[in-house]
Each structure stands twice: as C-alpha cells, then as structure tokens.
Amino acid sequence: MSLYLQADVGQAVVATLKAWKFWSAILATIFVIFLGWALTKKGTFKKDWEGVLIKVVMVVGLPSLAFNGFMANITIDNLKTQLAILLVGFLFYIIMGIVAKYFYIKYEKDVQDTLAMCTVFASTTFFGIPVVTALYDNATLPANIFNIPYRIFLYSLGFIVMSKPVTTLATTEQTVSEKVVDIKTDPNGYAQIKTEMRAKRMATIKKNLKTIFLNPILIATIVGFIFWVTQLIPGIEVVPDQMKNNSGLKYSPLRLDNTFPPFFKVTSTLAAVCTPLAWLAIGMTLAKGDFKTASQDKKVWYGMVMKVVAAPIVGLILAVIFAEIGKASGAWTLDTTGLGVIVIMLAAPPASVIVAYSIGYKKQPLLTSNLTLVSTLFSVISLPFWVIITTAIGATPLFN
C-alpha cells in the first residue's frame, strides 16, 4: 500500500511538472508581473496608475469572475465540498486570529499586532484569485467560497487590532515623519490625539460596515451562490438549452449563462481583464518599493517567512484534517483544486487593507510596507513549490 501510494504521488507530481498548463500559468504570472515592473521602472507606466488598475480589478473584474464561477451545475456532493472549504476558512481565521501574535511575542505590542495581522490576512482577492484561476480549472468557485470568512474577519478583527491606540513611542523611521506625542511630557496633546483617533475609529467602523455589505465582490458572490444553490430545487430546470439545439438538456432560469447568453458574455469579457491587470499592478508595486532598504530589517524577513510559509502550512494542515474527517464520516470530500486554492491563496502577500489600516492608524507603516514588498516577491517565487506540494498531497486517497 505504501509503495502504491508513493507511486501515485510520484506520478501526480511528474505529470504536473510535465504539463504545459502548469508551466504556462507559472511563466505567464512571472512574465506579466515582470512586465509591469519593467515598464514602471522605464517610466512607460506611471507609478500612480497602480491604483487605477487595482480599482478596475476590484470593482469590475473580480465581481464578474466571482459571479461567473457559480454559473455551473451543482450536486449535493459539490455543495458539501464547498461548505467544507467554507468551514476550513472560518477555522483558519479563528485559530490564526488568536495565535498569530504569539509568533511575534518577543517584539513590542504594536509590532506584534501589525505582523500578526499581516500573517493572518493575505491578499487573497487581488493576488490569490487571479493566480489560482490561472493554475486550476474550476478554481473560481472554491476561491470565492473561501474568501467569505476572509472578508468578514478582515473588516472586523483586522480593523479592531490595527485601530488599537499605539502603546509605545515609535522611531522616526517607523512613523515616516508622523507626529509623536509623549503622554508624560504632553498629556493634553496626548488626550487630543486620543480623541481624534476615537473619532476616526468610529468613522472607520461605519466605512467598514459599508465596505462589507456594499462590496461588489461579496455581493456578486452571494448572488451567484444563491443562483447556484437554487438549481437543487426540484422542477426548477425548465429552460431548454439555448446554446446547443436538440441537446435535450434543461436549466434553471437563474443559469444566466444559458438563459441569457449575452449577459454571460459581458461578465466573461469583464472577468478576463482581472488576471493580467492584477499581475501588472503587482509588478508596479514591486517597482515602487526599495527592496534593498526593506531587506535590511530582520523583522521583515521573519514576517515574510511566517506569511509565505507558516500561514499556508496551517491552512494545509486544516485542509488535511477536514479531508480526513470528511472521508471517515462520508460527510464530504475535498479535491486537489480545493486544497491548492486554500494553500496558494494563504501564501499571498499581506492584504492591502491591513497596509491601509497600518498607515491610517500610524501602526508601523514602514514595517508593513516593507513586509508587503518582500512578501510579494517571495510569494511569486514560492508558487511552483506550493503547487507541487499540494499536487503531491492531493494525489493521496484523502483527496481522490
């Protein structure tokens, strides 16, 4: 049995390494990111274009991609698989939200909070989804399901931790020329700043609630999920196949890819801009940073290892545990795609929202920016390794 299993795993890894799909996705990712970096360095792309590209991806590309992922057939087993991925996501953020700070226990409190949140919350939406959809077939659905708990915890736990008042004085480098007030020498100034921060915190809470409930990606995910699940209603499949004559197939009226193909063509066209624009923007981000300066901070390297290596390992362990439970109980199954989506998305660099919190609340902004720069580079470098690892584990009977 052991020899058979080793042969099975070995064959899966060799098949992956020999597949042009794998190398095409990896090389396309690296090339387009490099293109964004090179054109920004050359001056062809302006550095402030990055924000525009990100906005297009987040408001147009990713919502379309999320919705299209649910325009697919459904079975009870498939639904159970997606719910298992959802549970893995919730469990990951609950566990890491509690224990991540202990990875940085030797540092001061603000550094602990900042590095912990950078470790917990990866850029799963902007960095992760374009990568996994390029690497795996049918990855859009599990990627968006896994992102539901991510968005809930990012705008709640992430905000609560990052908006806590700064507890220690930061150095000039850490605050990036921000004003520093010492409570001992200037109590009135400290009280004023504390009041201002409290007002800013309330404003941010309102903004976060608006961001959660009016987020176009989350809305598209929820609407798409409802359309997808309603296919299980008996007798709902009444619309004949509009794409192929005399096929004998019937679909739910909510399967817009069949009911109204022009709409699906529009969303497919918009979804297609997501991946290349995201990769170009990542290259532009790398071009804007100073890698030499960022690499001089030991905390950045330690945080990068925890983000790119430790966090996905935790996700990998949780996925294996859930796969074992599901297989033993017969309640659900996890496949190689689901495993790869979970691990690779967690190996992405820190979420841009955490970076924004860090800057907005003056909580180690330079450290966060440097960590994001270094982590982005090594997230790209580590992609082939995580694909090979998840392919090997996915070839075991747990996931097959």
Short mmCIF file of C-alpha atoms in Angstrom, two decimals:
data_model
loop_
_atom_site.label_atom_id
_atom_site.label_comp_id
_atom_site.label_asym_id
_atom_site.label_seq_id
_atom_site.Cartn_x
_atom_site.Cartn_y
_atom_site.Cartn_z
CA MET A 1 0.00 0.00 0.00
CA SER A 2 2.83 2.37 0.89
CA LEU A 3 4.64 1.66 -2.38
CA TYR A 4 1.42 2.13 -4.33
CA LEU A 5 0.77 5.45 -2.59
CA GLN A 6 4.33 6.65 -3.27
CA ALA A 7 3.95 5.72 -6.92
CA ASP A 8 0.61 7.52 -7.11
CA VAL A 9 2.04 10.69 -5.57
CA GLY A 10 5.17 10.49 -7.69
CA GLN A 11 3.15 10.08 -10.88
CA ALA A 12 0.97 13.06 -9.99
CA VAL A 13 3.99 15.30 -9.35
CA VAL A 14 5.76 14.16 -12.53
CA ALA A 15 2.57 14.67 -14.55
CA THR A 16 2.25 18.20 -13.15
CA LEU A 17 5.87 19.06 -13.92
CA LYS A 18 5.46 17.74 -17.46
CA ALA A 19 2.20 19.61 -18.09
CA TRP A 20 2.39 22.77 -20.18
CA LYS A 21 -0.64 24.13 -18.31
CA PHE A 22 1.39 24.28 -15.09
CA TRP A 23 4.44 25.92 -16.66
CA SER A 24 2.34 28.20 -18.83
CA ALA A 25 0.48 29.54 -15.78
CA ILE A 26 3.69 30.00 -13.75
CA LEU A 27 5.64 31.62 -16.58
CA ALA A 28 2.71 33.85 -17.55
CA THR A 29 2.42 35.03 -13.95
CA ILE A 30 6.12 35.81 -13.68
CA PHE A 31 6.38 37.40 -17.13
CA VAL A 32 3.40 39.76 -16.76
CA ILE A 33 4.49 40.80 -13.25
CA PHE A 34 8.00 41.41 -14.60
CA LEU A 35 6.50 43.39 -17.49
CA GLY A 36 4.63 45.62 -15.04
CA TRP A 37 7.85 46.12 -13.06
CA ALA A 38 9.99 46.84 -16.13
CA LEU A 39 7.54 49.27 -17.76
CA THR A 40 7.17 51.14 -14.45
CA LYS A 41 10.93 51.33 -13.96
CA LYS A 42 11.32 52.58 -17.54
CA GLY A 43 8.66 55.23 -17.00
CA THR A 44 6.24 53.89 -19.61
CA PHE A 45 3.78 53.18 -16.79
CA LYS A 46 3.29 55.94 -14.24
CA LYS A 47 3.55 54.78 -10.64
CA ASP A 48 0.16 56.25 -9.75
CA TRP A 49 -1.52 54.07 -12.40
CA GLU A 50 -1.33 51.15 -9.97
CA GLY A 51 -4.33 52.46 -8.03
CA VAL A 52 -6.41 52.73 -11.20
CA LEU A 53 -5.60 49.15 -12.24
CA ILE A 54 -6.43 47.86 -8.77
CA LYS A 55 -9.76 49.73 -8.83
CA VAL A 56 -10.70 48.22 -12.20
CA VAL A 57 -9.84 44.73 -10.96
CA MET A 58 -11.71 45.09 -7.65
CA VAL A 59 -14.84 46.84 -8.98
CA VAL A 60 -15.24 45.26 -12.43
CA GLY A 61 -13.02 42.20 -12.98
CA LEU A 62 -13.29 40.26 -9.72
CA PRO A 63 -17.09 40.68 -9.24
CA SER A 64 -17.63 39.34 -12.77
CA LEU A 65 -15.22 36.48 -12.12
CA ALA A 66 -16.96 35.68 -8.82
CA PHE A 67 -20.41 35.61 -10.39
CA ASN A 68 -19.34 33.53 -13.38
CA GLY A 69 -17.85 30.90 -11.08
CA PHE A 70 -21.35 30.00 -9.90
CA MET A 71 -22.74 29.56 -13.41
CA ALA A 72 -22.14 25.82 -13.22
CA ASN A 73 -24.03 22.63 -12.48
CA ILE A 74 -24.47 21.62 -8.86
CA THR A 75 -24.76 18.36 -6.97
CA ILE A 76 -25.26 17.67 -3.28
CA ASP A 77 -21.70 16.36 -3.06
CA ASN A 78 -20.34 19.51 -4.69
CA LEU A 79 -22.29 21.68 -2.25
CA LYS A 80 -20.87 19.71 0.68
CA THR A 81 -17.35 20.20 -0.68
CA GLN A 82 -17.80 23.97 -0.88
CA LEU A 83 -19.26 24.09 2.64
CA ALA A 84 -16.21 22.16 3.89
CA ILE A 85 -13.94 24.77 2.26
CA LEU A 86 -16.03 27.48 3.95
CA LEU A 87 -15.54 25.79 7.34
CA VAL A 88 -11.78 25.50 6.75
CA GLY A 89 -11.74 29.24 6.09
CA PHE A 90 -13.63 30.13 9.26
CA LEU A 91 -11.49 27.81 11.37
CA PHE A 92 -8.25 29.19 9.89
CA TYR A 93 -9.12 32.81 10.69
CA ILE A 94 -10.38 31.96 14.18
CA ILE A 95 -7.25 29.97 15.08
CA MET A 96 -4.74 32.32 13.45
CA GLY A 97 -6.55 35.37 14.81
CA ILE A 98 -5.86 34.01 18.31
CA VAL A 99 -2.36 32.54 17.99
CA ALA A 100 -0.62 34.66 15.33
CA LYS A 101 0.52 37.30 17.80
CA TYR A 102 2.50 34.66 19.72
CA PHE A 103 4.74 34.20 16.68
CA TYR A 104 6.00 37.70 17.44
CA ILE A 105 5.90 37.64 21.23
CA LYS A 106 9.48 38.96 21.55
CA TYR A 107 8.55 42.24 19.85
CA GLU A 108 6.74 45.26 21.28
CA LYS A 109 2.92 45.22 21.23
CA ASP A 110 2.40 47.32 18.12
CA VAL A 111 4.86 45.25 16.12
CA GLN A 112 3.11 42.11 17.38
CA ASP A 113 -0.29 43.37 16.25
CA THR A 114 0.95 44.56 12.88
CA LEU A 115 2.93 41.45 11.96
CA ALA A 116 0.17 39.16 13.28
CA MET A 117 -2.48 40.77 11.07
CA CYS A 118 -0.12 40.73 8.09
CA THR A 119 0.35 37.00 8.68
CA VAL A 120 -3.34 36.21 9.10
CA PHE A 121 -4.74 38.23 6.20
CA ALA A 122 -3.26 37.58 2.79
CA SER A 123 -4.13 39.40 -0.41
CA THR A 124 -6.40 36.50 -1.35
CA THR A 125 -8.68 38.64 -3.52
CA PHE A 126 -6.26 40.74 -5.56
CA PHE A 127 -3.24 38.40 -5.62
CA GLY A 128 -4.68 34.96 -4.84
CA ILE A 129 -7.74 34.62 -7.08
CA PRO A 130 -6.03 35.59 -10.37
CA VAL A 131 -3.22 33.12 -9.63
CA VAL A 132 -5.36 30.11 -8.66
CA THR A 133 -7.79 30.62 -11.54
CA ALA A 134 -4.81 30.57 -13.91
CA LEU A 135 -3.39 27.42 -12.31
CA TYR A 136 -6.53 25.32 -11.79
CA ASP A 137 -9.67 24.59 -13.74
CA ASN A 138 -12.88 25.39 -11.84
CA ALA A 139 -10.98 27.27 -9.10
CA THR A 140 -13.23 30.34 -9.12
CA LEU A 141 -16.00 28.74 -7.08
CA PRO A 142 -13.89 27.42 -4.14
CA ALA A 143 -11.77 30.60 -4.17
CA ASN A 144 -14.80 32.82 -3.66
CA ILE A 145 -16.29 30.49 -1.06
CA PHE A 146 -13.02 30.53 0.90
CA ASN A 147 -12.98 34.33 0.70
CA ILE A 148 -16.30 34.76 2.52
CA PRO A 149 -14.84 34.30 6.06
CA TYR A 150 -11.75 36.22 4.91
CA ARG A 151 -13.77 39.35 4.21
CA ILE A 152 -15.78 39.03 7.43
CA PHE A 153 -12.68 38.78 9.64
CA LEU A 154 -10.61 41.28 7.62
CA TYR A 155 -13.06 44.12 8.21
CA SER A 156 -13.80 43.16 11.82
CA LEU A 157 -10.82 41.51 13.55
CA GLY A 158 -8.29 43.22 11.29
CA PHE A 159 -9.79 46.63 11.98
CA ILE A 160 -10.14 46.07 15.75
CA VAL A 161 -6.50 45.04 16.15
CA MET A 162 -4.97 47.62 13.82
CA SER A 163 -7.02 50.54 15.17
CA LYS A 164 -5.96 49.98 18.79
CA PRO A 165 -4.09 53.03 20.14
CA VAL A 166 -0.33 52.97 19.68
CA THR A 167 1.10 51.82 23.00
CA THR A 168 4.75 52.73 22.56
CA LEU A 169 6.70 55.53 21.01
CA ALA A 170 7.91 54.71 17.54
CA THR A 171 11.13 55.80 15.95
CA THR A 172 11.25 58.37 13.18
CA GLU A 173 11.73 55.58 10.63
CA GLN A 174 8.73 53.66 11.91
CA THR A 175 6.34 56.59 11.80
CA VAL A 176 7.54 58.03 8.50
CA SER A 177 7.62 61.64 9.67
CA GLU A 178 4.34 61.38 11.64
CA LYS A 179 3.98 63.48 14.79
CA VAL A 180 4.89 61.67 18.03
CA VAL A 181 3.34 62.73 21.36
CA ASP A 182 4.57 61.51 24.74
CA ILE A 183 1.87 61.21 27.42
CA LYS A 184 4.35 62.10 30.19
CA THR A 185 5.54 65.40 28.72
CA ASP A 186 2.37 66.49 26.89
CA PRO A 187 -0.78 64.97 28.46
CA ASN A 188 -3.13 67.49 26.79
CA GLY A 189 -1.69 66.78 23.37
CA TYR A 190 -1.98 63.06 24.02
CA ALA A 191 -5.64 63.42 25.05
CA GLN A 192 -6.40 65.44 21.93
CA ILE A 193 -4.81 62.86 19.68
CA LYS A 194 -6.66 60.07 21.52
CA THR A 195 -9.98 61.88 20.92
CA GLU A 196 -9.14 62.35 17.25
CA MET A 197 -8.26 58.67 16.93
CA ARG A 198 -11.53 57.68 18.61
CA ALA A 199 -13.49 59.80 16.12
CA LYS A 200 -11.50 58.33 13.25
CA ARG A 201 -12.17 54.85 14.60
CA MET A 202 -15.95 55.40 14.63
CA ALA A 203 -15.80 56.78 11.10
CA THR A 204 -13.80 53.74 10.01
CA ILE A 205 -16.31 51.36 11.64
CA LYS A 206 -19.08 52.92 9.56
CA LYS A 207 -16.88 52.75 6.48
CA ASN A 208 -16.05 49.08 7.17
CA LEU A 209 -19.71 48.14 7.55
CA LYS A 210 -20.42 49.87 4.26
CA THR A 211 -17.44 48.12 2.67
CA ILE A 212 -18.62 44.71 3.88
CA PHE A 213 -22.26 44.99 2.82
CA LEU A 214 -21.74 47.03 -0.36
CA ASN A 215 -18.59 45.25 -1.54
CA PRO A 216 -19.25 44.38 -5.21
CA ILE A 217 -17.23 41.16 -4.95
CA LEU A 218 -19.16 39.97 -1.89
CA ILE A 219 -22.48 40.94 -3.48
CA ALA A 220 -21.58 39.05 -6.67
CA THR A 221 -20.51 36.05 -4.57
CA ILE A 222 -23.75 35.98 -2.57
CA VAL A 223 -25.97 36.46 -5.63
CA GLY A 224 -24.02 33.84 -7.57
CA PHE A 225 -24.18 31.38 -4.65
CA ILE A 226 -27.96 31.80 -4.38
CA PHE A 227 -28.37 31.24 -8.13
CA TRP A 228 -26.10 28.19 -7.90
CA VAL A 229 -27.85 26.56 -4.91
CA THR A 230 -31.39 27.11 -6.25
CA GLN A 231 -30.61 24.59 -9.00
CA LEU A 232 -31.28 21.92 -6.34
CA ILE A 233 -34.96 22.93 -6.17
CA PRO A 234 -37.00 20.09 -7.77
CA GLY A 235 -38.55 21.03 -11.10
CA ILE A 236 -36.68 24.32 -11.50
CA GLU A 237 -34.83 23.14 -14.60
CA VAL A 238 -37.37 24.20 -17.21
CA VAL A 239 -35.38 26.32 -19.70
CA PRO A 240 -34.18 24.37 -22.77
CA ASP A 241 -30.53 24.53 -23.74
CA GLN A 242 -30.07 27.85 -25.55
CA MET A 243 -26.51 27.14 -26.64
CA LYS A 244 -26.97 23.78 -28.35
CA ASN A 245 -30.05 22.78 -30.32
CA ASN A 246 -31.77 19.47 -29.59
CA SER A 247 -29.41 18.61 -26.73
CA GLY A 248 -32.35 17.63 -24.53
CA LEU A 249 -30.82 19.48 -21.58
CA LYS A 250 -32.78 21.90 -19.41
CA TYR A 251 -31.52 24.53 -16.98
CA SER A 252 -32.70 26.73 -14.16
CA PRO A 253 -33.96 30.19 -15.24
CA LEU A 254 -31.21 31.59 -12.99
CA ARG A 255 -28.47 29.93 -15.04
CA LEU A 256 -27.89 33.14 -16.95
CA ASP A 257 -25.09 31.59 -19.00
CA ASN A 258 -27.86 29.57 -20.68
CA THR A 259 -30.98 31.70 -20.15
CA PHE A 260 -29.43 34.94 -21.40
CA PRO A 261 -26.04 34.25 -23.06
CA PRO A 262 -25.33 37.93 -23.94
CA PHE A 263 -25.20 38.79 -20.21
CA PHE A 264 -22.79 35.94 -19.54
CA LYS A 265 -20.65 37.11 -22.47
CA VAL A 266 -20.41 40.57 -20.92
CA THR A 267 -19.39 39.24 -17.49
CA SER A 268 -16.93 36.81 -19.10
CA THR A 269 -15.31 39.66 -21.03
CA LEU A 270 -15.00 41.76 -17.89
CA ALA A 271 -13.69 38.81 -15.87
CA ALA A 272 -10.95 38.28 -18.44
CA VAL A 273 -9.31 41.64 -17.60
CA CYS A 274 -8.88 40.63 -13.98
CA THR A 275 -5.77 38.45 -14.16
CA PRO A 276 -3.49 40.48 -16.49
CA LEU A 277 -4.33 43.81 -14.83
CA ALA A 278 -3.75 42.33 -11.36
CA TRP A 279 -0.35 40.95 -12.37
CA LEU A 280 0.69 44.24 -13.99
CA ALA A 281 -0.31 46.11 -10.82
CA ILE A 282 1.75 43.68 -8.69
CA GLY A 283 4.77 44.43 -10.89
CA MET A 284 4.16 48.15 -10.47
CA THR A 285 4.01 47.66 -6.69
CA LEU A 286 7.41 45.94 -6.74
CA ALA A 287 8.85 48.76 -8.87
CA LYS A 288 7.72 51.40 -6.37
CA GLY A 289 9.43 49.77 -3.38
CA ASP A 290 13.03 49.89 -2.21
CA PHE A 291 13.96 46.23 -1.80
CA LYS A 292 17.47 47.00 -0.54
CA THR A 293 16.12 49.09 2.35
CA ALA A 294 13.30 46.67 3.12
CA SER A 295 15.66 43.67 3.27
CA GLN A 296 17.82 45.27 5.98
CA ASP A 297 15.15 44.75 8.65
CA LYS A 298 15.26 41.30 10.27
CA LYS A 299 11.62 41.63 11.31
CA VAL A 300 10.66 41.87 7.64
CA TRP A 301 12.39 38.57 6.82
CA TYR A 302 10.88 36.81 9.81
CA GLY A 303 7.42 38.17 8.98
CA MET A 304 7.85 37.09 5.35
CA VAL A 305 8.64 33.51 6.37
CA MET A 306 5.61 33.39 8.65
CA LYS A 307 3.40 34.85 5.92
CA VAL A 308 4.60 32.89 2.88
CA VAL A 309 5.49 29.61 4.64
CA ALA A 310 3.87 29.22 8.07
CA ALA A 311 0.37 30.55 7.27
CA PRO A 312 -0.16 28.26 4.23
CA ILE A 313 1.16 25.30 6.24
CA VAL A 314 -1.55 25.94 8.85
CA GLY A 315 -4.13 26.06 6.05
CA LEU A 316 -2.69 22.85 4.60
CA ILE A 317 -2.94 21.05 7.94
CA LEU A 318 -6.54 22.19 8.45
CA ALA A 319 -7.46 21.06 4.91
CA VAL A 320 -5.92 17.63 5.53
CA ILE A 321 -7.78 17.31 8.86
CA PHE A 322 -11.09 18.25 7.23
CA ALA A 323 -10.44 15.86 4.34
CA GLU A 324 -9.75 13.05 6.84
CA ILE A 325 -12.90 13.83 8.83
CA GLY A 326 -15.00 14.02 5.67
CA LYS A 327 -13.60 10.75 4.31
CA ALA A 328 -14.03 8.90 7.61
CA SER A 329 -17.61 10.13 8.13
CA GLY A 330 -18.63 10.17 4.48
CA ALA A 331 -19.97 13.69 5.02
CA TRP A 332 -17.91 15.48 2.37
CA THR A 333 -14.84 15.30 0.17
CA LEU A 334 -12.08 17.75 -0.66
CA ASP A 335 -10.30 17.62 -4.01
CA THR A 336 -6.87 18.73 -5.19
CA THR A 337 -8.22 22.00 -6.57
CA GLY A 338 -9.79 22.95 -3.24
CA LEU A 339 -6.55 22.11 -1.44
CA GLY A 340 -4.47 24.12 -3.90
CA VAL A 341 -6.82 27.11 -3.67
CA ILE A 342 -6.63 27.20 0.14
CA VAL A 343 -2.85 26.89 0.36
CA ILE A 344 -1.83 29.17 -2.51
CA MET A 345 -4.23 31.94 -1.51
CA LEU A 346 -2.86 31.87 2.04
CA ALA A 347 0.69 32.15 0.65
CA ALA A 348 -0.12 35.54 -0.91
CA PRO A 349 1.44 38.75 0.50
CA PRO A 350 -0.34 40.80 3.21
CA ALA A 351 -3.73 42.25 2.35
CA SER A 352 -3.74 45.84 1.11
CA VAL A 353 -6.48 46.64 3.64
CA ILE A 354 -4.10 45.81 6.50
CA VAL A 355 -1.47 48.07 4.94
CA ALA A 356 -4.09 50.84 4.73
CA TYR A 357 -5.01 50.33 8.40
CA SER A 358 -1.33 50.45 9.33
CA ILE A 359 -0.84 53.77 7.57
CA GLY A 360 -4.15 55.25 8.72
CA TYR A 361 -3.57 54.42 12.39
CA LYS A 362 0.20 55.07 12.34
CA LYS A 363 0.89 51.49 13.35
CA GLN A 364 4.32 50.53 11.99
CA PRO A 365 3.52 51.74 8.44
CA LEU A 366 7.09 51.41 7.18
CA LEU A 367 7.39 47.86 8.51
CA THR A 368 4.09 46.89 6.87
CA SER A 369 5.07 48.39 3.53
CA ASN A 370 8.49 46.70 3.55
CA LEU A 371 6.98 43.36 4.54
CA THR A 372 4.45 43.61 1.71
CA LEU A 373 7.22 44.34 -0.80
CA VAL A 374 9.41 41.40 0.24
CA SER A 375 6.45 39.02 0.67
CA THR A 376 5.10 39.85 -2.78
CA LEU A 377 8.39 38.86 -4.40
CA PHE A 378 8.71 35.62 -2.45
CA SER A 379 5.03 34.73 -2.91
CA VAL A 380 5.66 34.68 -6.66
CA ILE A 381 8.88 32.67 -6.23
CA SER A 382 7.19 30.12 -3.96
CA LEU A 383 4.26 29.45 -6.32
CA PRO A 384 5.78 26.39 -8.08
CA PHE A 385 6.73 24.80 -4.76
CA TRP A 386 3.23 25.13 -3.30
CA VAL A 387 1.67 23.77 -6.49
CA ILE A 388 3.97 20.73 -6.36
CA ILE A 389 3.31 20.16 -2.64
CA THR A 390 -0.47 20.41 -2.99
CA THR A 391 -0.38 18.20 -6.08
CA ALA A 392 1.56 15.54 -4.17
CA ILE A 393 -0.78 15.62 -1.18
CA GLY A 394 -3.81 15.90 -3.44
CA ALA A 395 -2.79 12.64 -5.15
CA THR A 396 -3.31 10.70 -1.90
CA PRO A 397 -6.58 8.83 -1.26
CA LEU A 398 -7.67 11.62 1.09
CA PHE A 399 -8.33 13.91 -1.86
CA ASN A 400 -9.10 11.38 -4.59
#
